[in-house]
Amino acid sequence: MAARTDVRPVPSDAAGASDGAPLTCVHRSSNGRVQHDLSTDELRALVQRGEGTFWIDLDVSDPAQAAVLTDVFHFHPLAVEDALNPVSRVKVDEYPEFLVIIARVVGFAEHTPDPYDLDTANLAIFVTPNAVVTAHTQWSPVLRQLADRLRGNPDMLGRGPARVAHQALDIAIDAYFPLLDQLDEFVDDLEQRVFGNFDEQLLQEIFQVKRLVISLRRYLAPQREVLSQLTNRPSRFLPVDAQLYFRDVYDHMLRITDALDSYRDLMSSTLDSYLTQVSNRLGKVSKGLAVVGALSVPFVVIAGVYGMNFEQIPLSRHPYGFEIMVGIQFVLAAVLLVYMRWKKMI
């Protein structure tokens, strides 16, 4: 049966919702009727009846929306504390009435002069027998994509809350792929510049990109453990068929991890190549200085001899003595230069 939709005005930005404003929500009843963006009282009535399946997003930086977690859903205070804390550790906890997942969303920071800066935000996902509640302190494009998916295909709610939670994590993990594409451009650009014209600023950029790779790896590692638990640990909130979908997200994470490991190795190789070029340039400079020093030896020796305070010095009274000595100096320098080239010293 086709779903009937009761569409209410959608707020321009869920993060800007205030007390009394409709909450970002998609509800699908058992008969296929769909409602969007309910008030707190309407939401409370739905929760009490336990009818249908719904998703709701809460901006917990707004005290009115944060209160929904305790006043409407009656989540455990420890779980609510994790949701309100923007730097909570990534984890998964199961309570008798619900499952809570703390994930971290990562993206490039906007409005910053450093193109390598990252912006991170925690996303709490509460899974109950008939609802999924996402809670955040900082708005993320992941939530907009999730809202668009559920509004475009509300029947997804009919597959159960676990599948909605899977969609949220799938979008959050897939958000790493655009980062990898941008990272690939950074690495290619650095490699071309290292083997092209030498740039003294490269060392700083190499370390910045390497730090970026390490940061992404650090943010991803704890989420790998969370997805491993969601995939393998039995839970009454995650049916076996739903865990198969989490396994697909876990596979995506493994691909991202492998890519980050490859980029880390590439940056190490790029750094080695840069340092080798620096060493080669330093060697060339030292070699040039050594050649100049060697060619100056005949001039220094002859000038030193003729600078001694003796009366009888060859050619000292010759009318062309100075020119002859200078000529001898240049001849000796030329002979020394030819010898060094013959020995392939230069």
Short mmCIF file of C-alpha atoms in Angstrom, two decimals:
data_model
loop_
_atom_site.label_atom_id
_atom_site.label_comp_id
_atom_site.label_asym_id
_atom_site.label_seq_id
_atom_site.Cartn_x
_atom_site.Cartn_y
_atom_site.Cartn_z
CA MET A 1 0.00 0.00 0.00
CA ALA A 2 1.40 3.41 -0.95
CA ALA A 3 2.32 5.61 1.97
CA ARG A 4 0.13 8.63 2.67
CA THR A 5 2.04 11.72 3.60
CA ASP A 6 1.07 14.48 5.99
CA VAL A 7 3.64 17.18 5.25
CA ARG A 8 4.18 20.09 7.62
CA PRO A 9 6.41 23.09 6.99
CA VAL A 10 10.04 22.01 7.30
CA PRO A 11 12.38 24.24 9.32
CA SER A 12 15.11 25.85 7.24
CA ASP A 13 17.72 24.30 9.51
CA ALA A 14 17.17 21.72 12.19
CA ALA A 15 19.91 23.26 14.26
CA GLY A 16 17.91 26.44 14.55
CA ALA A 17 14.80 24.87 16.04
CA SER A 18 13.69 26.41 19.31
CA ASP A 19 11.21 25.61 22.05
CA GLY A 20 7.72 25.24 20.59
CA ALA A 21 8.96 24.83 17.01
CA PRO A 22 8.30 21.54 15.19
CA LEU A 23 10.99 18.94 15.71
CA THR A 24 12.73 17.41 12.71
CA CYS A 25 10.93 14.08 12.50
CA VAL A 26 9.60 11.46 10.10
CA HIS A 27 6.89 9.12 11.42
CA ARG A 28 5.40 6.18 9.57
CA SER A 29 2.35 4.55 11.08
CA SER A 30 1.50 0.87 10.70
CA ASN A 31 -1.04 1.70 7.97
CA GLY A 32 1.56 3.61 5.92
CA ARG A 33 0.56 7.14 6.90
CA VAL A 34 3.58 9.46 7.08
CA GLN A 35 3.98 12.59 9.19
CA HIS A 36 6.83 15.09 9.17
CA ASP A 37 8.11 17.50 11.81
CA LEU A 38 5.90 17.01 14.85
CA SER A 39 5.55 19.16 17.92
CA THR A 40 6.81 17.93 21.28
CA ASP A 41 3.28 17.13 22.47
CA GLU A 42 2.49 15.15 19.31
CA LEU A 43 5.77 13.29 19.64
CA ARG A 44 5.07 12.48 23.29
CA ALA A 45 1.68 11.05 22.35
CA LEU A 46 3.25 8.85 19.65
CA VAL A 47 5.89 7.56 22.06
CA GLN A 48 3.28 6.74 24.68
CA ARG A 49 1.14 4.86 22.16
CA GLY A 50 4.18 3.09 20.68
CA GLU A 51 2.48 3.09 17.30
CA GLY A 52 4.47 3.02 14.07
CA THR A 53 8.16 3.77 13.57
CA PHE A 54 9.80 7.15 13.50
CA TRP A 55 13.08 9.02 13.31
CA ILE A 56 13.70 12.28 15.11
CA ASP A 57 16.72 14.54 15.14
CA LEU A 58 17.48 16.74 18.15
CA ASP A 59 19.89 19.64 18.48
CA VAL A 60 20.83 19.11 22.11
CA SER A 61 22.63 22.45 22.28
CA ASP A 62 19.05 23.77 22.56
CA PRO A 63 17.86 23.03 26.13
CA ALA A 64 14.27 22.56 24.94
CA GLN A 65 15.30 19.83 22.50
CA ALA A 66 17.78 18.29 24.94
CA ALA A 67 14.91 17.90 27.41
CA VAL A 68 13.10 15.65 24.92
CA LEU A 69 15.67 12.92 25.60
CA THR A 70 14.63 12.68 29.25
CA ASP A 71 11.06 14.05 29.30
CA VAL A 72 9.71 12.19 26.27
CA PHE A 73 11.95 9.16 25.78
CA HIS A 74 13.16 8.75 29.38
CA PHE A 75 16.64 7.71 28.30
CA HIS A 76 19.15 6.82 31.01
CA PRO A 77 20.97 9.88 32.43
CA LEU A 78 24.38 8.41 31.57
CA ALA A 79 23.38 7.98 27.93
CA VAL A 80 21.97 11.51 27.85
CA GLU A 81 25.20 12.81 29.34
CA ASP A 82 27.17 11.16 26.54
CA ALA A 83 24.85 12.72 23.96
CA LEU A 84 25.21 16.20 25.47
CA ASN A 85 29.00 15.98 25.69
CA PRO A 86 30.50 17.09 22.33
CA VAL A 87 33.75 15.22 23.05
CA SER A 88 32.33 11.93 24.29
CA ARG A 89 34.30 8.82 23.45
CA VAL A 90 33.08 6.89 20.41
CA LYS A 91 31.34 3.77 21.72
CA VAL A 92 28.21 1.62 21.78
CA ASP A 93 26.23 0.93 24.96
CA GLU A 94 23.16 -1.22 25.40
CA TYR A 95 20.56 -0.50 28.07
CA PRO A 96 17.43 -2.54 28.84
CA GLU A 97 15.18 -0.12 26.94
CA PHE A 98 17.46 1.12 24.14
CA LEU A 99 20.83 0.98 22.39
CA VAL A 100 22.99 4.09 22.04
CA ILE A 101 25.80 4.59 19.53
CA ILE A 102 28.22 7.51 19.79
CA ALA A 103 29.77 8.13 16.36
CA ARG A 104 32.04 10.88 15.10
CA VAL A 105 31.40 12.78 11.89
CA VAL A 106 34.48 14.22 10.16
CA GLY A 107 34.79 16.81 7.42
CA PHE A 108 37.06 19.59 6.23
CA ALA A 109 36.65 22.77 8.26
CA GLU A 110 35.02 25.70 6.49
CA HIS A 111 36.00 29.35 6.76
CA THR A 112 39.61 28.59 7.65
CA PRO A 113 42.78 29.59 5.78
CA ASP A 114 44.31 26.15 6.33
CA PRO A 115 42.96 23.68 3.74
CA TYR A 116 44.10 20.77 5.91
CA ASP A 117 42.01 21.61 8.99
CA LEU A 118 39.37 19.07 10.02
CA ASP A 119 36.02 19.70 11.67
CA THR A 120 34.60 16.92 13.84
CA ALA A 121 31.27 16.48 15.58
CA ASN A 122 29.79 13.73 17.70
CA LEU A 123 26.52 12.10 16.70
CA ALA A 124 24.51 10.10 19.23
CA ILE A 125 22.14 7.49 17.77
CA PHE A 126 19.51 6.06 20.14
CA VAL A 127 17.79 2.89 18.91
CA THR A 128 14.55 1.79 20.60
CA PRO A 129 12.11 -0.94 19.55
CA ASN A 130 10.16 1.52 17.36
CA ALA A 131 12.28 4.67 17.00
CA VAL A 132 15.67 6.10 16.15
CA VAL A 133 16.73 9.35 17.80
CA THR A 134 19.80 11.21 16.55
CA ALA A 135 21.22 13.87 18.86
CA HIS A 136 23.95 16.36 18.07
CA THR A 137 25.50 19.55 19.39
CA GLN A 138 26.79 20.65 15.98
CA TRP A 139 24.90 20.45 12.71
CA SER A 140 26.37 18.08 10.12
CA PRO A 141 25.57 17.41 6.44
CA VAL A 142 25.15 13.76 7.46
CA LEU A 143 21.87 14.68 9.16
CA ARG A 144 20.60 16.52 6.11
CA GLN A 145 21.34 13.49 3.92
CA LEU A 146 19.60 11.18 6.39
CA ALA A 147 16.55 13.45 6.50
CA ASP A 148 16.42 13.58 2.70
CA ARG A 149 16.60 9.79 2.44
CA LEU A 150 13.83 9.20 4.95
CA ARG A 151 11.59 11.91 3.52
CA GLY A 152 12.17 10.60 0.02
CA ASN A 153 11.60 6.97 1.06
CA PRO A 154 9.58 6.84 4.31
CA ASP A 155 8.94 3.13 3.76
CA MET A 156 12.51 2.66 4.97
CA LEU A 157 11.10 3.20 8.46
CA GLY A 158 8.95 0.13 7.95
CA ARG A 159 12.10 -1.99 7.82
CA GLY A 160 12.80 -1.23 11.46
CA PRO A 161 14.82 1.20 13.57
CA ALA A 162 18.00 -0.84 13.10
CA ARG A 163 17.93 -0.15 9.36
CA VAL A 164 17.53 3.57 10.01
CA ALA A 165 20.52 3.47 12.38
CA HIS A 166 22.42 1.66 9.63
CA GLN A 167 21.58 4.48 7.22
CA ALA A 168 22.91 7.08 9.66
CA LEU A 169 26.21 5.23 10.14
CA ASP A 170 26.48 4.46 6.44
CA ILE A 171 26.24 8.16 5.58
CA ALA A 172 28.69 9.08 8.36
CA ILE A 173 31.31 6.58 7.16
CA ASP A 174 30.78 7.32 3.47
CA ALA A 175 31.53 10.97 4.27
CA TYR A 176 35.17 9.86 4.47
CA PHE A 177 35.31 9.09 0.74
CA PRO A 178 35.19 12.76 -0.39
CA LEU A 179 37.95 13.40 2.14
CA LEU A 180 40.01 10.64 0.54
CA ASP A 181 39.46 12.17 -2.91
CA GLN A 182 40.70 15.54 -1.66
CA LEU A 183 43.57 13.85 0.13
CA ASP A 184 44.53 12.11 -3.09
CA GLU A 185 44.76 15.50 -4.81
CA PHE A 186 46.94 16.82 -1.99
CA VAL A 187 49.32 13.86 -2.27
CA ASP A 188 49.54 14.03 -6.09
CA ASP A 189 50.27 17.76 -5.96
CA LEU A 190 53.03 17.27 -3.40
CA GLU A 191 54.63 14.44 -5.37
CA GLN A 192 54.71 16.53 -8.55
CA ARG A 193 56.23 19.47 -6.73
CA VAL A 194 58.84 17.34 -4.98
CA PHE A 195 60.10 15.89 -8.26
CA GLY A 196 59.63 19.18 -10.14
CA ASN A 197 60.88 22.57 -9.09
CA PHE A 198 62.31 22.54 -5.60
CA ASP A 199 60.17 24.45 -3.10
CA GLU A 200 61.34 25.12 0.43
CA GLN A 201 57.71 25.35 1.64
CA LEU A 202 57.12 21.72 0.72
CA LEU A 203 58.43 20.35 4.00
CA GLN A 204 55.73 22.14 5.99
CA GLU A 205 52.99 21.00 3.61
CA ILE A 206 54.24 17.41 3.66
CA PHE A 207 54.00 17.38 7.44
CA GLN A 208 50.53 18.98 7.29
CA VAL A 209 49.21 16.31 4.94
CA LYS A 210 50.87 13.59 7.00
CA ARG A 211 49.21 15.01 10.11
CA LEU A 212 45.90 15.03 8.24
CA VAL A 213 46.25 11.34 7.38
CA ILE A 214 47.14 10.47 10.97
CA SER A 215 44.18 12.49 12.29
CA LEU A 216 41.73 10.74 9.96
CA ARG A 217 43.17 7.40 11.00
CA ARG A 218 42.82 8.33 14.66
CA TYR A 219 39.18 9.40 14.26
CA LEU A 220 38.34 6.26 12.30
CA ALA A 221 39.98 3.67 14.55
CA PRO A 222 37.47 3.74 17.46
CA GLN A 223 34.52 3.64 15.04
CA ARG A 224 35.95 0.47 13.58
CA GLU A 225 35.61 -1.15 17.01
CA VAL A 226 32.04 0.14 17.33
CA LEU A 227 31.02 -1.30 13.96
CA SER A 228 32.70 -4.58 14.82
CA GLN A 229 30.49 -4.81 17.91
CA LEU A 230 27.36 -3.88 15.96
CA THR A 231 28.20 -6.55 13.39
CA ASN A 232 29.07 -9.42 15.71
CA ARG A 233 27.50 -8.82 19.11
CA PRO A 234 23.94 -10.14 19.56
CA SER A 235 21.41 -7.46 20.52
CA ARG A 236 17.64 -7.44 20.71
CA PHE A 237 17.70 -4.01 19.05
CA LEU A 238 19.70 -5.28 16.06
CA PRO A 239 18.13 -8.22 14.23
CA VAL A 240 20.48 -10.60 12.47
CA ASP A 241 19.37 -9.41 9.03
CA ALA A 242 20.13 -5.80 10.04
CA GLN A 243 23.60 -6.77 11.24
CA LEU A 244 24.41 -7.85 7.69
CA TYR A 245 23.97 -4.23 6.60
CA PHE A 246 26.26 -3.03 9.36
CA ARG A 247 28.82 -5.49 8.02
CA ASP A 248 28.67 -3.64 4.70
CA VAL A 249 29.46 -0.38 6.51
CA TYR A 250 32.30 -2.17 8.28
CA ASP A 251 33.69 -3.21 4.88
CA HIS A 252 33.59 0.44 3.77
CA MET A 253 35.54 1.35 6.87
CA LEU A 254 38.18 -1.28 6.08
CA ARG A 255 38.57 0.19 2.59
CA ILE A 256 39.01 3.66 4.05
CA THR A 257 41.53 2.37 6.59
CA ASP A 258 43.56 0.65 3.86
CA ALA A 259 43.52 3.82 1.78
CA LEU A 260 44.73 5.90 4.73
CA ASP A 261 47.53 3.41 5.36
CA SER A 262 48.57 3.74 1.71
CA TYR A 263 48.55 7.53 1.92
CA ARG A 264 50.60 7.38 5.09
CA ASP A 265 53.23 5.27 3.32
CA LEU A 266 53.15 7.60 0.30
CA MET A 267 53.74 10.62 2.50
CA SER A 268 56.65 8.88 4.20
CA SER A 269 58.16 8.14 0.77
CA THR A 270 57.50 11.72 -0.34
CA LEU A 271 59.23 13.03 2.77
CA ASP A 272 62.23 10.76 2.13
CA SER A 273 62.41 11.99 -1.48
CA TYR A 274 62.27 15.60 -0.32
CA LEU A 275 65.05 15.07 2.23
CA THR A 276 67.12 13.29 -0.44
CA GLN A 277 66.73 16.29 -2.73
CA VAL A 278 67.75 18.62 0.08
CA SER A 279 70.83 16.46 0.70
CA ASN A 280 71.69 16.43 -3.02
CA ARG A 281 71.38 20.19 -3.27
CA LEU A 282 73.57 20.61 -0.20
CA GLY A 283 76.10 18.21 -1.74
CA LYS A 284 76.20 20.23 -4.97
CA VAL A 285 76.76 23.46 -3.05
CA SER A 286 79.53 21.85 -1.01
CA LYS A 287 81.09 20.46 -4.17
CA GLY A 288 81.08 23.88 -5.82
CA LEU A 289 82.70 25.48 -2.81
CA ALA A 290 85.36 22.73 -2.75
CA VAL A 291 86.17 23.34 -6.44
CA VAL A 292 86.50 27.07 -5.87
CA GLY A 293 88.76 26.41 -2.90
CA ALA A 294 90.94 24.00 -4.89
CA LEU A 295 91.31 26.37 -7.85
CA SER A 296 92.36 29.17 -5.53
CA VAL A 297 95.34 27.16 -4.19
CA PRO A 298 97.83 28.22 -6.97
CA PHE A 299 96.93 31.88 -6.45
CA VAL A 300 97.32 31.63 -2.68
CA VAL A 301 100.63 29.74 -2.83
CA ILE A 302 102.33 31.98 -5.40
CA ALA A 303 100.99 35.13 -3.79
CA GLY A 304 102.30 33.87 -0.45
CA VAL A 305 105.77 33.21 -1.87
CA TYR A 306 106.02 36.62 -3.44
CA GLY A 307 104.75 38.20 -0.29
CA MET A 308 107.81 37.07 1.70
CA ASN A 309 110.35 39.71 2.68
CA PHE A 310 113.40 38.50 0.68
CA GLU A 311 115.59 40.53 -1.65
CA GLN A 312 116.24 37.74 -4.16
CA ILE A 313 112.88 36.56 -5.52
CA PRO A 314 112.66 35.25 -9.10
CA LEU A 315 111.30 37.79 -11.58
CA SER A 316 110.95 40.37 -8.82
CA ARG A 317 112.83 42.92 -10.95
CA HIS A 318 111.70 41.68 -14.35
CA PRO A 319 109.74 44.32 -16.25
CA TYR A 320 106.95 41.78 -16.90
CA GLY A 321 107.34 39.85 -13.65
CA PHE A 322 103.84 40.59 -12.39
CA GLU A 323 102.16 39.54 -15.65
CA ILE A 324 104.24 36.37 -15.80
CA MET A 325 103.33 35.34 -12.23
CA VAL A 326 99.62 36.00 -12.83
CA GLY A 327 99.81 33.97 -16.02
CA ILE A 328 101.49 31.11 -14.17
CA GLN A 329 98.73 31.21 -11.56
CA PHE A 330 96.00 30.95 -14.19
CA VAL A 331 97.85 28.18 -16.02
CA LEU A 332 98.20 26.16 -12.82
CA ALA A 333 94.49 26.71 -12.04
CA ALA A 334 93.57 25.59 -15.56
CA VAL A 335 95.74 22.49 -15.26
CA LEU A 336 94.11 21.69 -11.92
CA LEU A 337 90.65 22.16 -13.43
CA VAL A 338 91.47 19.85 -16.35
CA TYR A 339 92.82 17.26 -13.95
CA MET A 340 89.67 17.38 -11.82
CA ARG A 341 87.48 16.96 -14.88
CA TRP A 342 89.64 14.09 -16.13
CA LYS A 343 89.22 12.34 -12.78
CA LYS A 344 85.47 13.16 -12.93
CA MET A 345 85.70 14.98 -9.67
CA ILE A 346 83.44 17.69 -11.09
#
